[in-house]
Amino acid sequence: MVGGTIRRRLVVSVCALALGPVAAACGSDGDDGTAKSEPRIAAASEPEDVFIERMAKLLETTSAKKDCAQLEEINVRSFTRFPCPPAKDLRKSMASFEVVDTEDYGTGAVIDYKSGKAEDGAAIVLFVAPDRNWGIGRFGLITEPSIGTSDEESRSGYAEAVDKYLDAVRDRDCAAFKEVTFHADADQAEICETSFAGTEDLAKRLKADPSAEPIYQGGNRTYGFFTLETSKPVPPENSTISVIRAAGDSYLILDVAPSPTADEQRRVRQQLREQQRKGGPSSMEPSSKPSDPAVRQ
């Protein structure tokens, strides 16, 4: 990818890659328009609001090591990992956990919430892991509620940040990497040996597949999400890139997380069609949001 390319590619392209929700109006897989009557397929197997409520309850009620199995299952696929059993103050904070609003953007999602430790509100950033379960990218980001806000003024900033990030990774430029990534309380002196060193595999894939380009999946004023799929080396790999609009209108990469590939998403769509032919979507788990037409398998 040539730096700056994606600033010309800001239109969401879910039809092209079949990543994230597959719009019902999009024809695909050689269909002659029959897809127009089909429900779209969500990238995750569980609605993001259902997942986060379940996780909050686990954090509140898990008080013994013997009860950690479900929480550890979430930890394994997440970047933010919780000690188990959680500390007493975290359990107390989660007792008053309240979801303000949620929204998914392809293979990413944002949760605006309040809790005992975040009475004025905070955010959780999620990504869809390769097994189609939600993973936690960031927890407790102190930002204004963002769900329902427009991404119009932020898109170009998100795209520029992703360009700079991928250039830094490919060129092995740690100084540039530091400037465009969010590190919270990380030791600046260790970043090159830790998080930057962890991008070596991505750098190899970018060099092996120079035509790979990030695709904008959507977002709001504060958070934006892209997917990047590299076909080489085989097998293909797909990543969800999350970006934050930080203080002073700086745009920083939060995480680059593994997610389902386009082929994996197409297989899920085909499985849904087969089930519909055999008796309708009664075995599907619908979103808990009445206004959301997604069907999750």
XYZ file of C-alpha atoms in Angstrom:
297
model
C 0.000 0.000 0.000
C 1.325 3.419 -0.909
C 1.056 6.002 1.877
C -2.087 8.106 1.481
C -3.974 5.534 -0.573
C -6.794 4.981 1.870
C -7.588 8.665 2.137
C -9.204 8.123 -1.268
C -11.012 4.995 -0.065
C -13.243 6.262 2.745
C -16.490 4.776 1.495
C -17.421 1.714 3.546
C -16.914 -1.322 1.343
C -18.674 -4.191 3.097
C -19.962 -5.573 -0.217
C -16.457 -5.855 -1.672
C -14.871 -7.813 1.160
C -17.881 -9.286 2.970
C -16.376 -8.193 6.287
C -18.560 -7.003 9.090
C -22.297 -6.888 8.468
C -23.163 -7.913 4.926
C -25.762 -5.471 3.679
C -28.995 -7.077 2.553
C -28.960 -5.025 -0.641
C -25.538 -6.276 -1.719
C -25.386 -8.999 -4.333
C -22.584 -11.513 -3.739
C -21.116 -14.909 -4.490
C -22.526 -14.898 -8.004
C -26.106 -14.193 -6.895
C -28.399 -12.495 -9.395
C -29.983 -10.160 -6.886
C -31.558 -12.760 -4.597
C -29.430 -11.460 -1.726
C -31.645 -8.397 -1.589
C -34.259 -10.320 0.387
C -31.752 -11.828 2.809
C -30.909 -10.493 6.266
C -27.402 -9.216 6.691
C -24.964 -11.327 8.664
C -23.155 -9.822 11.614
C -19.436 -10.443 11.933
C -19.738 -11.634 15.540
C -21.763 -14.595 16.759
C -23.131 -12.595 19.707
C -24.543 -9.036 19.882
C -21.997 -6.674 21.417
C -24.421 -5.464 24.112
C -25.191 -9.032 25.205
C -21.483 -9.859 25.360
C -20.525 -6.820 27.404
C -23.324 -7.313 29.937
C -22.227 -10.923 30.369
C -18.596 -9.901 30.799
C -19.476 -7.213 33.359
C -21.466 -9.753 35.367
C -18.482 -12.135 35.311
C -16.215 -9.359 36.599
C -18.710 -8.576 39.342
C -19.428 -12.106 40.548
C -16.237 -14.129 39.962
C -14.590 -14.278 43.377
C -12.792 -17.637 43.360
C -10.120 -19.103 41.105
C -12.233 -22.194 40.487
C -14.873 -20.030 38.789
C -12.506 -18.330 36.321
C -13.087 -20.483 33.234
C -15.487 -18.132 31.432
C -13.465 -15.014 32.187
C -10.230 -16.679 31.132
C -11.878 -17.666 27.850
C -12.464 -13.964 27.161
C -8.930 -13.079 28.290
C -7.347 -15.509 25.818
C -8.722 -13.661 22.790
C -8.369 -10.127 24.209
C -5.648 -7.483 24.435
C -7.005 -6.132 27.727
C -6.884 -9.008 30.203
C -8.320 -9.108 33.691
C -6.758 -10.873 36.677
C -8.964 -13.702 37.861
C -10.500 -13.574 40.277
C -10.854 -9.801 39.764
C -9.752 -7.458 42.525
C -12.399 -6.518 45.057
C -12.552 -2.888 43.920
C -13.164 -3.954 40.310
C -15.957 -6.306 41.374
C -17.513 -3.469 43.352
C -17.243 -1.101 40.386
C -18.886 -3.616 38.049
C -21.826 -4.003 40.438
C -23.066 -0.636 39.169
C -22.074 -1.228 35.529
C -24.555 0.401 33.145
C -24.460 0.331 29.360
C -25.235 3.780 27.975
C -25.190 2.694 24.323
C -23.392 0.336 21.946
C -22.682 0.135 18.222
C -20.803 -2.287 16.013
C -18.796 -1.159 13.005
C -17.975 -4.228 10.931
C -15.475 -6.204 12.986
C -15.187 -3.515 15.665
C -17.530 -2.105 18.289
C -17.739 0.649 20.901
C -19.490 0.433 24.272
C -20.309 3.666 26.126
C -20.862 2.827 29.799
C -20.877 4.018 33.398
C -19.681 2.170 36.487
C -18.548 2.728 40.032
C -15.091 3.775 38.862
C -16.360 5.652 35.816
C -19.343 7.572 37.125
C -19.016 10.184 34.385
C -18.704 7.552 31.681
C -16.036 5.727 29.736
C -15.731 3.484 26.690
C -14.781 -0.074 25.789
C -13.428 -0.937 22.333
C -14.085 -4.456 21.027
C -12.954 -6.476 18.021
C -14.216 -9.694 16.468
C -11.662 -12.464 16.996
C -11.081 -15.135 14.312
C -13.552 -17.478 16.058
C -16.251 -14.761 15.691
C -16.354 -14.054 19.431
C -15.740 -10.571 20.788
C -12.319 -9.698 22.177
C -11.575 -6.674 24.356
C -9.191 -4.212 22.787
C -9.400 -1.397 25.341
C -11.326 -1.034 28.585
C -12.040 2.166 30.492
C -11.086 4.786 27.910
C -12.170 8.157 29.273
C -13.915 9.824 26.352
C -17.212 11.614 25.826
C -20.107 9.338 24.790
C -19.540 8.701 21.096
C -22.359 6.426 19.938
C -24.625 8.279 17.543
C -22.095 10.988 16.709
C -20.982 11.585 13.128
C -17.637 10.418 11.788
C -17.674 12.972 8.981
C -15.023 15.247 10.508
C -12.876 12.343 11.706
C -12.636 10.033 8.695
C -9.684 11.725 7.045
C -7.833 11.790 10.377
C -8.493 8.094 10.916
C -7.269 7.282 7.406
C -4.107 9.358 7.761
C -3.285 7.675 11.066
C -3.665 4.215 9.529
C -1.453 5.231 6.592
C 1.268 6.463 8.940
C 0.999 3.381 11.124
C 1.359 0.929 8.233
C 4.230 2.938 6.753
C 6.020 2.875 10.127
C 5.492 -0.859 10.523
C 6.616 -1.698 6.988
C 9.644 0.595 7.174
C 10.516 -0.582 10.722
C 10.492 3.021 11.946
C 9.872 2.892 15.687
C 9.995 6.674 16.140
C 7.166 7.118 13.637
C 5.322 4.199 15.259
C 5.421 5.912 18.656
C 3.966 9.109 17.217
C 0.877 7.452 15.784
C 0.021 4.844 18.445
C -1.803 5.059 21.762
C 0.311 3.798 24.664
C -1.517 5.052 27.774
C 0.892 4.511 30.688
C 3.398 2.366 28.809
C 7.092 3.003 29.375
C 8.205 4.947 26.290
C 11.697 3.495 26.569
C 10.344 -0.050 26.163
C 7.895 0.454 23.296
C 10.399 -0.441 20.573
C 11.197 -3.723 22.324
C 7.588 -4.606 23.124
C 4.612 -3.406 21.078
C 6.666 -2.337 18.052
C 8.615 -5.603 18.019
C 5.262 -7.381 17.959
C 4.512 -5.923 14.513
C 7.297 -7.812 12.721
C 4.910 -10.406 11.313
C 2.615 -7.679 9.967
C 5.618 -5.973 8.356
C 6.516 -9.200 6.536
C 2.947 -9.586 5.306
C 2.799 -5.980 4.086
C 5.992 -6.487 2.098
C 4.779 -9.836 0.715
C 1.418 -8.367 -0.319
C 2.027 -4.716 -1.281
C -1.415 -4.439 -2.895
C -3.221 -4.963 0.427
C -5.234 -1.900 1.416
C -7.187 -1.064 4.573
C -10.953 -0.726 4.156
C -12.903 1.664 6.336
C -15.675 -0.174 8.197
C -17.244 2.792 9.967
C -17.065 4.722 13.186
C -18.169 7.863 14.966
C -16.605 11.145 15.983
C -14.187 9.514 18.445
C -13.549 5.963 17.198
C -12.979 4.540 13.724
C -12.413 1.001 12.443
C -10.644 -0.461 9.421
C -9.965 -3.979 8.205
C -6.756 -5.030 6.487
C -6.478 -8.408 4.784
C -3.198 -9.743 3.430
C -3.318 -12.752 1.113
C 0.393 -13.530 1.365
C 2.051 -15.449 2.858
C -0.605 -18.166 2.769
C -2.934 -18.544 4.611
C -4.538 -15.085 4.374
C -4.866 -13.022 7.533
C -7.270 -10.237 8.385
C -6.919 -7.551 11.050
C -9.228 -5.014 12.659
C -7.514 -1.655 13.124
C -9.074 0.625 15.735
C -8.324 4.361 15.847
C -9.119 7.009 18.453
C -9.529 10.749 18.023
C -7.652 11.926 21.091
C -7.240 15.283 22.820
C -6.089 18.073 20.545
C -7.575 16.303 17.524
C -4.692 13.874 17.268
C -5.508 10.486 15.754
C -3.862 7.417 17.229
C -3.960 3.688 16.529
C -5.353 1.770 19.490
C -4.948 -1.833 18.364
C -4.444 -4.094 15.364
C -6.281 -7.309 16.182
C -6.784 -10.621 14.324
C -10.271 -11.055 12.819
C -12.132 -13.402 10.423
C -10.994 -13.304 6.793
C -13.258 -12.564 3.850
C -13.406 -16.265 2.939
C -14.345 -17.202 6.482
C -17.115 -14.604 6.414
C -18.402 -15.947 3.089
C -18.548 -19.453 4.536
C -20.707 -18.192 7.384
C -23.009 -16.497 4.894
C -23.338 -19.698 2.903
C -24.133 -21.682 6.048
C -26.907 -19.219 6.852
C -28.399 -19.648 3.393
C -28.334 -23.409 3.735
C -30.135 -23.211 7.051
C -32.725 -20.879 5.576
C -33.380 -23.333 2.753
C -33.875 -26.133 5.260
C -36.432 -24.335 7.372
C -35.746 -20.668 7.904
C -33.588 -18.771 10.367
C -35.369 -20.065 13.482
C -32.111 -21.527 14.772
C -30.335 -18.179 14.503
C -29.771 -15.903 17.458
C -31.143 -12.433 16.601
C -29.665 -9.231 17.888
C -31.147 -7.999 21.153
C -31.742 -4.625 19.531
C -35.194 -4.486 17.875
C -33.941 -1.939 15.349
C -30.960 -4.059 14.288
C -31.765 -6.325 11.314
C -28.608 -8.401 11.848
C -28.846 -12.150 12.225
C -26.013 -13.776 14.117
C -25.237 -17.429 13.582
